[in-house]
Amino acid sequence: MRASVHRLGMAHPGDLSQLAALFDSGVVDPRHVVAVIGKTEGNGGVNDFTRGYFTLAFSALLAERTGRRRGEIVESVPCVLSGGTEGVLTPHYLVFSRDPAADGPAGGPKRLAVGVAFSPPVPPEAVGRQTHVEMVAAAVGQAMRDAGISDPADVHFVQVKAPCVTAARAQEAAARGASVLTADSGRSMAYARVAGAFGVALALGDAPAGRLTEAAMFRDYDIFSDRASISSGVEVACNEVIVLGNAAGWSGDLAIAHRPMKDALDIGGIVAVLDDLGLAAAPQLVPAAAARVRGVLVKCEPDRRGLVRGNRHTMLDDTDINAQRHIRGALGGLVAGVLGDGRIFVSGGAEHQGPDGGGLIAVIAEI
């Protein structure tokens, strides 16, 4: 098996012209596409419909090129979009494909492995609760098996898109006699992210199972996974999971590495993950090195204590600009400055995803 990653730009959230060109040229076989992770220029909130717009356009294009039903594609190819391209961030998307005819040599080096999975639909009353944690953990295990990864240490990044509760979903649950954790869509998105982070930690062994409970959510910030990136939205009804790691049996020249980011100023974490892949930033990658980078994935969170290295920040108290938009812009600028490229997936809402007040960074590059 060989994994390929293409980082493509878009003129608007429904622009798939660069992917269509790769299909036309034969560079990418549409039948081999297994997942997409991208950034759209929406607000990143509950009513960010740029994510659904992209998914509609993508599934329509893939259906046209493969002859499969669009609904079948939506249910089998994870398409995880994060809204918000503040500052120097560039709207873009990563297309992951797998060529099953290109096996790696026996005993060869571990190379990029990609696995995907979908959980069953999550009932509204389960969102953000222990059942949700367990559903994510099961789906992560399934995606690892799909990637041919048996050792959790070989997993470097797990992207989950989880559903949240809307007013309509809350009413549907109430009609069945069930109660949701919260009917506030924004809070529901946050609880879904934490349930996803706990599910990844459970599947990978990043924390003891006995600590990954509802009682620890938003309370015990010593519990986290620095390999979990969780998004939530109204456009999905189940947990969509993408596992990225390095495994034997895969061919090609791509590998992935990750590092935790201890806070919003942790430029050392960025430099370290690049060094893990043989890329030297001094202080910025030279163009030849930057050309080897295929994807950059970052998760971040405004420090809830209101301080960054002892100095006060105002991200949580700004009435005009949401705190998540602040942190995406700040981290986007920091990482882009080192990489020399604004095509970076930066997602806010990093509760229990990396160290408290920090986050994580993963990079895919040619070795």
CSV table of N, CA and C in Angstrom, one decimal, residues 209-271:
chain,number,residue,atom,x,y,z
A,209,ALA,N,-7.9,4.1,31.5
A,209,ALA,CA,-9.3,4.1,31.2
A,209,ALA,C,-10.1,4.6,32.4
A,210,GLY,N,-9.7,4.3,33.6
A,210,GLY,CA,-10.5,4.7,34.8
A,210,GLY,C,-10.5,6.2,35.0
A,211,ARG,N,-9.6,7.0,34.3
A,211,ARG,CA,-9.6,8.4,34.5
A,211,ARG,C,-10.4,9.1,33.4
A,212,LEU,N,-10.7,8.4,32.3
A,212,LEU,CA,-11.4,9.0,31.2
A,212,LEU,C,-12.9,8.9,31.3
A,213,THR,N,-13.4,9.7,32.3
A,213,THR,CA,-14.8,9.7,32.7
A,213,THR,C,-15.5,11.0,32.4
A,214,GLU,N,-16.8,11.1,32.5
A,214,GLU,CA,-17.5,12.3,32.3
A,214,GLU,C,-17.1,13.3,33.4
A,215,ALA,N,-16.9,12.8,34.6
A,215,ALA,CA,-16.5,13.7,35.7
A,215,ALA,C,-15.2,14.4,35.5
A,216,ALA,N,-14.3,13.9,34.7
A,216,ALA,CA,-13.0,14.5,34.4
A,216,ALA,C,-13.1,15.5,33.3
A,217,MET,N,-14.2,15.6,32.5
A,217,MET,CA,-14.2,16.5,31.4
A,217,MET,C,-14.3,17.9,31.9
A,218,PHE,N,-13.4,18.8,31.3
A,218,PHE,CA,-13.3,20.2,31.6
A,218,PHE,C,-12.8,20.4,33.1
A,219,ARG,N,-12.3,19.4,33.7
A,219,ARG,CA,-11.9,19.5,35.1
A,219,ARG,C,-10.4,19.1,35.3
A,220,ASP,N,-10.1,17.8,34.9
A,220,ASP,CA,-8.8,17.3,35.0
A,220,ASP,C,-8.0,17.5,33.7
A,221,TYR,N,-7.4,18.6,33.7
A,221,TYR,CA,-6.6,19.0,32.4
A,221,TYR,C,-5.3,18.3,32.3
A,222,ASP,N,-4.9,17.5,33.3
A,222,ASP,CA,-3.7,16.7,33.2
A,222,ASP,C,-4.0,15.5,32.2
A,223,ILE,N,-5.3,15.3,32.0
A,223,ILE,CA,-5.7,14.2,31.0
A,223,ILE,C,-5.8,14.8,29.6
A,224,PHE,N,-5.0,14.3,28.7
A,224,PHE,CA,-5.0,14.8,27.3
A,224,PHE,C,-4.4,13.8,26.4
A,225,SER,N,-4.6,13.9,25.1
A,225,SER,CA,-3.9,13.2,24.1
A,225,SER,C,-3.3,14.2,23.2
A,226,ASP,N,-2.0,14.1,23.0
A,226,ASP,CA,-1.3,15.0,22.1
A,226,ASP,C,-1.3,14.5,20.7
A,227,ARG,N,-2.2,13.5,20.4
A,227,ARG,CA,-2.3,13.0,19.0
A,227,ARG,C,-3.8,13.2,18.6
A,228,ALA,N,-4.6,13.8,19.4
A,228,ALA,CA,-6.0,13.9,19.1
A,228,ALA,C,-6.4,15.3,18.5
A,229,SER,N,-7.1,15.4,17.4
A,229,SER,CA,-7.6,16.6,16.9
A,229,SER,C,-9.1,16.4,16.6
A,230,ILE,N,-9.9,17.1,17.4
A,230,ILE,CA,-11.3,16.9,17.3
A,230,ILE,C,-12.1,18.1,16.9
A,231,SER,N,-12.9,17.9,15.9
A,231,SER,CA,-13.8,19.0,15.4
A,231,SER,C,-15.3,18.5,15.6
A,232,SER,N,-16.2,19.4,15.7
A,232,SER,CA,-17.6,19.1,15.9
A,232,SER,C,-18.4,20.0,15.0
A,233,GLY,N,-19.6,19.5,14.5
A,233,GLY,CA,-20.4,20.3,13.7
A,233,GLY,C,-21.8,19.7,13.5
A,234,VAL,N,-22.6,20.5,12.9
A,234,VAL,CA,-24.0,20.1,12.7
A,234,VAL,C,-24.1,19.2,11.4
A,235,GLU,N,-23.1,19.2,10.6
A,235,GLU,CA,-23.1,18.5,9.3
A,235,GLU,C,-22.9,17.0,9.4
A,236,VAL,N,-22.6,16.5,10.6
A,236,VAL,CA,-22.4,15.0,10.7
A,236,VAL,C,-23.3,14.5,11.8
A,237,ALA,N,-23.6,13.2,11.6
A,237,ALA,CA,-24.4,12.5,12.6
A,237,ALA,C,-23.7,11.4,13.3
A,238,CYS,N,-22.5,11.0,12.8
A,238,CYS,CA,-21.7,10.0,13.5
A,238,CYS,C,-20.2,10.6,13.7
A,239,ASN,N,-19.4,9.7,14.2
A,239,ASN,CA,-18.0,10.1,14.4
A,239,ASN,C,-17.2,9.7,13.2
A,240,GLU,N,-16.6,10.6,12.4
A,240,GLU,CA,-15.7,10.3,11.3
A,240,GLU,C,-14.3,10.3,11.8
A,241,VAL,N,-13.5,9.3,11.5
A,241,VAL,CA,-12.2,9.2,12.1
A,241,VAL,C,-11.2,8.9,11.0
A,242,ILE,N,-10.1,9.7,11.1
A,242,ILE,CA,-8.9,9.5,10.2
A,242,ILE,C,-7.7,9.3,11.1
A,243,VAL,N,-7.0,8.2,10.9
A,243,VAL,CA,-5.8,7.8,11.7
A,243,VAL,C,-4.6,8.0,10.7
A,244,LEU,N,-3.6,8.8,11.2
A,244,LEU,CA,-2.4,8.9,10.4
A,244,LEU,C,-1.2,8.4,11.3
A,245,GLY,N,-0.4,7.6,10.7
A,245,GLY,CA,0.8,7.1,11.4
A,245,GLY,C,1.8,6.6,10.4
A,246,ASN,N,2.8,5.9,10.9
A,246,ASN,CA,3.9,5.3,10.1
A,246,ASN,C,3.8,3.8,10.4
A,247,ALA,N,3.8,3.0,9.3
A,247,ALA,CA,3.7,1.6,9.5
A,247,ALA,C,4.5,0.8,8.5
A,248,ALA,N,4.9,-0.4,8.8
A,248,ALA,CA,5.6,-1.3,7.9
A,248,ALA,C,4.6,-1.8,6.8
A,249,GLY,N,5.1,-2.1,5.7
A,249,GLY,CA,4.2,-2.6,4.6
A,249,GLY,C,3.7,-1.5,3.7
A,250,TRP,N,4.0,-0.3,4.1
A,250,TRP,CA,3.6,0.9,3.2
A,250,TRP,C,4.8,1.4,2.5
A,251,SER,N,4.6,1.8,1.3
A,251,SER,CA,5.7,2.3,0.4
A,251,SER,C,5.6,3.8,0.2
A,252,GLY,N,6.5,4.3,-0.6
A,252,GLY,CA,6.5,5.7,-0.8
A,252,GLY,C,7.5,6.4,0.0
A,253,ASP,N,7.5,7.8,-0.1
A,253,ASP,CA,8.5,8.6,0.6
A,253,ASP,C,8.0,9.5,1.6
A,254,LEU,N,6.8,9.2,2.1
A,254,LEU,CA,6.1,10.1,3.1
A,254,LEU,C,6.2,9.6,4.5
A,255,ALA,N,6.3,10.4,5.5
A,255,ALA,CA,6.2,10.0,6.9
A,255,ALA,C,5.6,11.2,7.7
A,256,ILE,N,5.1,10.9,8.9
A,256,ILE,CA,4.5,11.9,9.7
A,256,ILE,C,5.2,11.9,11.1
A,257,ALA,N,5.2,13.0,11.7
A,257,ALA,CA,5.7,13.2,13.0
A,257,ALA,C,4.8,14.2,13.8
A,258,HIS,N,4.9,14.1,15.1
A,258,HIS,CA,4.0,15.0,15.9
A,258,HIS,C,4.8,15.5,17.1
A,259,ARG,N,4.4,16.6,17.7
A,259,ARG,CA,4.9,17.1,19.0
A,259,ARG,C,3.8,17.8,19.7
A,260,PRO,N,3.8,17.8,21.0
A,260,PRO,CA,2.9,18.6,21.8
A,260,PRO,C,3.3,20.1,21.7
A,261,MET,N,2.4,21.0,21.8
A,261,MET,CA,2.8,22.4,21.9
A,261,MET,C,2.3,22.9,23.3
A,262,LYS,N,3.3,23.3,24.1
A,262,LYS,CA,3.0,23.6,25.5
A,262,LYS,C,2.2,24.9,25.7
A,263,ASP,N,2.3,25.8,24.7
A,263,ASP,CA,1.5,27.0,24.8
A,263,ASP,C,1.5,27.7,23.4
A,264,ALA,N,0.9,28.9,23.3
A,264,ALA,CA,0.7,29.5,22.1
A,264,ALA,C,2.0,30.2,21.5
A,265,LEU,N,3.0,30.1,22.3
A,265,LEU,CA,4.3,30.7,21.9
A,265,LEU,C,5.4,29.6,21.7
A,266,ASP,N,5.0,28.4,21.6
A,266,ASP,CA,6.0,27.3,21.6
A,266,ASP,C,6.5,27.1,20.2
A,267,ILE,N,7.4,28.0,19.8
A,267,ILE,CA,8.0,27.8,18.5
A,267,ILE,C,9.0,26.7,18.5
A,268,GLY,N,9.5,26.3,19.7
A,268,GLY,CA,10.4,25.2,19.8
A,268,GLY,C,9.7,23.9,19.4
A,269,GLY,N,8.5,23.7,19.8
A,269,GLY,CA,7.8,22.5,19.4
A,269,GLY,C,7.6,22.4,17.9
A,270,ILE,N,7.5,23.5,17.2
A,270,ILE,CA,7.4,23.5,15.7
A,270,ILE,C,8.7,23.1,15.1
A,271,VAL,N,9.8,23.7,15.6
A,271,VAL,CA,11.1,23.4,15.1
A,271,VAL,C,11.5,21.9,15.4
